[in-house]
Amino acid sequence: MHHRHPVTAQGAPEAIGPYSHAVQAGGLLFCSGQIPLDPDSGELVGETPAQQARRCLENLDAVCSAAGAALVDAVRVTVYMTDLSAFAEVNDVYGAFFPGDPPARVAIGVAALPRGAQVEIDAVVALEDAELA
């Protein structure tokens, strides 16, 4: 049995570099950062940081689903933003995805993100079944 298992999600945008959507290992799912790309067109969507955060979280949810997991089972989330003054509006959207017992989280201000995105979000998710496929 392999100690790590890459995950490719059909419902998420194609990776724009040499990385997997996620890697399953040791009972955890390590999700790559998602920027607000439309899964069908591959185009950046959302004009505000809040709109972009919603798309990032929807993409992460699709990645989790492809691995048989759920985003609400995240144990750690990192939010990267090019403008931390938009933190409150992003936080409102974020809270809707984690209505109870939210994960640990870090928010980091960055100079730039791929494709001109304003927000990127990654996650580490606890898997219900630690056995790899």
XYZ file of N, CA and C in Angstrom:
399
model
N 0.843 -1.192 0.000
C 0.000 0.000 0.000
C 0.880 1.244 0.000
N 0.519 2.202 -0.788
C 1.266 3.454 -0.857
C 0.996 4.288 0.381
N 1.979 5.055 0.797
C 1.801 5.913 1.961
C 1.196 7.260 1.606
N 1.046 7.531 0.297
C 0.402 8.767 -0.153
C -0.382 8.477 -1.427
N -1.485 9.191 -1.578
C -2.367 8.953 -2.718
C -2.819 10.298 -3.288
N -2.345 10.687 -4.486
C -2.782 11.942 -5.106
C -4.271 11.882 -5.480
N -4.931 13.022 -5.381
C -6.354 13.133 -5.702
C -6.517 14.158 -6.827
N -7.282 13.780 -7.854
C -7.654 14.705 -8.917
C -9.165 14.870 -8.868
N -9.623 16.097 -8.819
C -11.054 16.381 -8.686
C -11.632 16.848 -10.018
N -12.620 16.144 -10.508
C -13.279 16.534 -11.757
C -14.050 17.843 -11.611
N -14.574 18.138 -10.416
C -15.391 19.335 -10.210
C -14.611 20.577 -9.843
N -13.286 20.487 -9.878
C -12.445 21.642 -9.553
C -11.672 22.064 -10.801
N -11.192 23.311 -10.831
C -10.408 23.745 -11.985
C -9.143 22.893 -12.138
N -8.699 22.723 -13.368
C -7.454 21.995 -13.605
C -6.313 22.686 -12.894
N -5.371 21.900 -12.399
C -4.182 22.464 -11.774
C -3.437 23.311 -12.812
N -2.931 24.462 -12.385
C -2.235 25.347 -13.325
C -0.722 25.224 -13.163
N -0.297 24.112 -12.595
C 1.126 23.864 -12.412
C 1.342 22.396 -12.113
N 2.575 22.028 -11.806
C 2.885 20.624 -11.528
C 2.539 20.238 -10.085
N 1.249 20.129 -9.809
C 0.796 19.731 -8.478
C -0.517 18.985 -8.587
N -0.843 18.228 -7.543
C -2.119 17.516 -7.447
C -3.127 18.423 -6.758
N -4.406 18.180 -7.014
C -5.433 18.922 -6.278
C -5.270 18.702 -4.783
N -4.939 17.466 -4.416
C -4.727 17.121 -3.015
C -3.926 15.834 -2.953
N -3.394 15.567 -1.772
C -2.720 14.299 -1.521
C -3.239 13.772 -0.196
N -3.659 12.525 -0.241
C -4.182 11.834 0.931
C -3.026 11.080 1.577
N -2.822 11.263 2.884
C -1.759 10.559 3.602
C -2.059 10.566 5.096
N -1.852 9.430 5.738
C -1.963 9.364 7.195
C -3.279 9.844 7.771
N -4.381 9.575 7.114
C -5.682 9.972 7.634
C -6.032 11.438 7.395
N -5.195 12.131 6.625
C -5.440 13.535 6.314
C -5.434 13.754 4.809
N -6.149 14.787 4.396
C -6.164 15.215 3.007
C -5.534 16.603 2.957
N -4.399 16.699 2.264
C -3.682 17.964 2.134
C -4.076 18.588 0.800
N -4.918 19.615 0.860
C -5.456 20.248 -0.351
C -4.557 21.391 -0.804
N -4.227 21.393 -2.094
C -3.470 22.498 -2.674
C -4.310 23.769 -2.620
N -3.643 24.897 -2.658
C -4.347 26.168 -2.666
C -5.232 26.297 -3.887
N -6.410 26.833 -3.674
C -7.357 27.090 -4.758
C -7.521 28.589 -4.912
N -7.367 29.052 -6.154
C -7.701 30.432 -6.470
C -9.093 30.406 -7.110
N -9.729 31.550 -7.273
C -11.121 31.574 -7.740
C -11.280 31.352 -9.243
N -10.936 30.150 -9.688
C -11.117 29.811 -11.096
C -12.415 29.055 -11.280
N -13.138 29.386 -12.339
C -14.333 28.642 -12.710
C -13.875 27.265 -13.197
N -14.467 26.172 -12.649
C -14.015 24.837 -13.035
C -14.252 24.510 -14.509
N -15.250 25.120 -15.122
C -15.556 24.826 -16.519
C -14.702 25.637 -17.489
N -14.600 26.941 -17.248
C -13.887 27.803 -18.194
C -12.408 27.976 -17.850
N -12.055 27.758 -16.580
C -10.682 28.002 -16.156
C -10.365 29.475 -15.979
N -11.401 30.317 -16.085
C -11.216 31.767 -15.956
C -11.393 32.214 -14.509
N -10.689 33.290 -14.161
C -10.820 33.897 -12.843
C -12.232 34.470 -12.696
N -12.889 34.228 -11.573
C -14.239 34.747 -11.344
C -14.294 35.513 -10.023
N -15.226 36.453 -9.945
C -15.434 37.239 -8.741
C -14.644 38.534 -8.795
N -15.351 39.633 -8.593
C -14.687 40.936 -8.626
C -14.217 41.374 -7.253
N -14.898 40.923 -6.189
C -14.520 41.319 -4.837
C -13.795 40.169 -4.141
N -13.026 40.475 -3.113
C -12.389 39.405 -2.356
C -13.406 38.400 -1.787
N -14.565 38.877 -1.370
C -15.592 37.968 -0.833
C -16.086 37.002 -1.910
N -16.360 37.515 -3.099
C -16.806 36.651 -4.206
C -15.723 35.645 -4.565
N -14.485 36.106 -4.561
C -13.392 35.205 -4.889
C -13.202 34.144 -3.801
N -13.363 34.528 -2.544
C -13.242 33.561 -1.447
C -14.304 32.468 -1.576
N -15.521 32.852 -1.939
C -16.596 31.863 -2.123
C -16.192 30.834 -3.179
N -15.666 31.291 -4.309
C -15.264 30.368 -5.384
C -14.108 29.467 -4.911
N -13.152 30.048 -4.190
C -12.040 29.247 -3.650
C -12.567 28.127 -2.758
N -13.498 28.464 -1.881
C -14.054 27.476 -0.952
C -14.905 26.444 -1.688
N -15.638 26.864 -2.704
C -16.404 25.906 -3.518
C -15.458 24.947 -4.230
N -14.338 25.462 -4.738
C -13.349 24.604 -5.387
C -12.738 23.622 -4.391
N -12.420 24.101 -3.194
C -11.884 23.211 -2.159
C -12.893 22.135 -1.784
N -14.160 22.511 -1.718
C -15.209 21.542 -1.399
C -15.263 20.445 -2.465
N -15.090 20.820 -3.734
C -15.074 19.833 -4.825
C -13.879 18.897 -4.697
N -12.746 19.434 -4.306
C -11.556 18.604 -4.102
C -11.805 17.613 -2.963
N -12.371 18.109 -1.871
C -12.683 17.225 -0.736
C -13.646 16.123 -1.161
N -14.679 16.487 -1.901
C -15.671 15.505 -2.361
C -15.024 14.417 -3.208
N -14.075 14.798 -4.056
C -13.399 13.818 -4.920
C -12.620 12.794 -4.101
N -12.244 13.173 -2.887
C -11.505 12.267 -2.008
C -12.428 11.576 -1.012
N -13.745 11.776 -1.157
C -14.687 11.174 -0.218
C -14.706 11.878 1.126
N -14.312 13.140 1.135
C -14.250 13.926 2.367
C -15.194 15.122 2.255
N -15.195 15.948 3.286
C -16.025 17.153 3.298
C -15.210 18.310 3.857
N -15.355 19.478 3.256
C -14.615 20.657 3.693
C -14.899 20.992 5.158
N -16.100 20.694 5.640
C -16.427 20.993 7.042
C -15.566 20.190 8.017
N -14.861 19.167 7.521
C -13.967 18.371 8.362
C -12.531 18.896 8.334
N -12.343 20.092 7.783
C -11.002 20.701 7.761
C -10.496 20.875 9.189
N -9.205 20.624 9.375
C -8.575 20.855 10.673
C -7.722 22.117 10.649
N -7.320 22.530 9.442
C -6.515 23.742 9.298
C -6.767 24.344 7.926
N -7.002 25.647 7.882
C -7.220 26.371 6.629
C -6.283 27.577 6.620
N -5.714 27.854 5.455
C -4.900 29.058 5.297
C -5.535 29.921 4.213
N -5.751 31.180 4.536
C -6.336 32.153 3.607
C -5.244 33.160 3.254
N -4.948 33.258 1.972
C -3.968 34.218 1.465
C -4.740 35.339 0.786
N -4.422 36.591 1.136
C -5.135 37.731 0.568
C -4.155 38.817 0.160
N -4.445 39.463 -0.967
C -3.594 40.573 -1.405
C -3.966 41.884 -0.713
N -5.124 41.916 -0.039
C -5.566 43.122 0.668
C -6.272 42.718 1.954
N -5.549 42.769 3.069
C -6.131 42.347 4.342
C -7.221 43.285 4.851
N -7.382 44.449 4.223
C -8.478 45.335 4.641
C -9.834 44.728 4.266
N -9.832 43.719 3.391
C -11.078 43.028 3.006
C -11.336 41.806 3.888
N -10.583 41.687 4.983
C -10.698 40.507 5.837
C -12.118 40.277 6.354
N -12.807 41.311 6.776
C -14.153 41.147 7.345
C -15.124 40.552 6.331
N -15.096 41.033 5.089
C -16.024 40.503 4.079
C -15.672 39.064 3.706
N -14.394 38.745 3.651
C -13.976 37.362 3.378
C -14.376 36.476 4.551
N -14.225 36.983 5.761
C -14.581 36.230 6.959
C -16.069 35.874 6.975
N -16.925 36.776 6.509
C -18.367 36.495 6.457
C -18.656 35.315 5.536
N -18.040 35.308 4.358
C -18.228 34.209 3.411
C -17.660 32.918 3.995
N -16.469 33.006 4.542
C -15.780 31.858 5.134
C -16.648 31.207 6.213
N -17.239 32.029 7.070
C -18.058 31.521 8.170
C -19.236 30.696 7.706
N -19.786 31.015 6.530
C -20.928 30.270 5.999
C -20.542 28.834 5.630
N -19.267 28.591 5.340
C -18.806 27.246 4.987
C -18.481 26.410 6.219
N -18.332 27.066 7.376
C -17.997 26.377 8.622
C -18.948 26.849 9.728
N -20.230 26.426 9.653
C -21.242 26.937 10.580
C -21.031 26.526 12.041
N -20.344 25.426 12.290
C -20.097 25.007 13.666
C -18.728 24.382 13.781
N -18.069 24.576 14.904
C -16.740 24.014 15.139
C -15.783 24.272 13.979
N -15.483 25.534 13.667
C -14.599 25.832 12.540
C -13.185 25.307 12.787
N -12.432 25.131 11.703
C -11.059 24.647 11.825
C -10.118 25.738 12.337
N -8.906 25.341 12.691
C -7.855 26.314 12.962
C -7.599 27.055 11.649
N -7.158 28.316 11.750
C -7.000 29.088 10.519
C -5.863 30.088 10.657
N -5.254 30.371 9.519
C -4.251 31.422 9.407
C -4.671 32.309 8.248
N -4.533 33.617 8.409
C -4.762 34.556 7.305
C -3.446 35.292 7.068
N -3.008 35.292 5.813
C -1.712 35.871 5.474
C -1.885 36.898 4.360
N -1.346 38.083 4.559
C -1.316 39.090 3.514
C -0.133 38.833 2.601
N -0.391 38.831 1.300
C 0.657 38.562 0.315
C 0.687 39.666 -0.740
N 1.810 39.802 -1.412
C 1.959 40.842 -2.431
C 1.186 40.519 -3.696
N 1.144 39.247 -4.078
C 0.466 38.858 -5.316
C 0.131 37.370 -5.252
N -0.848 36.986 -6.072
C -1.270 35.584 -6.183
C -1.341 35.206 -7.661
N -1.316 33.904 -7.983
C -1.374 33.482 -9.383
C -2.594 34.042 -10.110
N -2.402 34.346 -11.383
C -3.451 34.810 -12.298
C -4.117 36.112 -11.852
N -3.493 36.845 -10.950
C -4.058 38.110 -10.491
C -5.178 37.960 -9.477
N -5.307 36.785 -8.888
C -6.350 36.556 -7.879
C -6.108 37.433 -6.654
N -7.197 37.729 -5.945
C -7.099 38.488 -4.699
C -7.076 37.571 -3.485
N -7.525 36.313 -3.684
C -7.647 35.355 -2.583
C -7.206 33.980 -3.068
N -6.514 33.248 -2.181
C -6.218 31.834 -2.386
C -6.416 31.151 -1.048
N -6.988 29.944 -1.069
C -7.257 29.229 0.179
C -6.825 27.776 0.022
N -6.137 27.257 1.043
C -5.812 25.834 1.079
C -6.347 25.236 2.380
N -6.282 23.913 2.484
C -6.839 23.258 3.668
C -6.171 21.917 3.922
N -6.187 21.516 5.188
C -5.855 20.162 5.603
C -7.133 19.615 6.226
N -7.591 18.470 5.717
C -8.896 17.923 6.083
C -8.724 16.546 6.716
N -9.429 16.306 7.816
C -9.424 14.990 8.450
C -10.335 14.050 7.650
N -9.830 12.864 7.364
C -10.601 11.862 6.634
C -11.305 10.933 7.608
N -12.525 10.547 7.255
C -13.286 9.643 8.114
C -12.623 8.284 8.189
N -12.179 7.784 7.038
C -11.554 6.474 6.955
C -10.099 6.675 6.593
N -9.199 6.293 7.477
C -7.780 6.517 7.251
C -7.188 5.599 6.192
N -7.929 4.620 5.725
C -7.426 3.715 4.703
C -7.377 4.421 3.348
N -6.267 4.268 2.645
C -6.144 4.857 1.315
C -6.775 3.950 0.289
N -7.290 4.569 -0.770
C -7.930 3.800 -1.834
C -6.913 2.991 -2.603
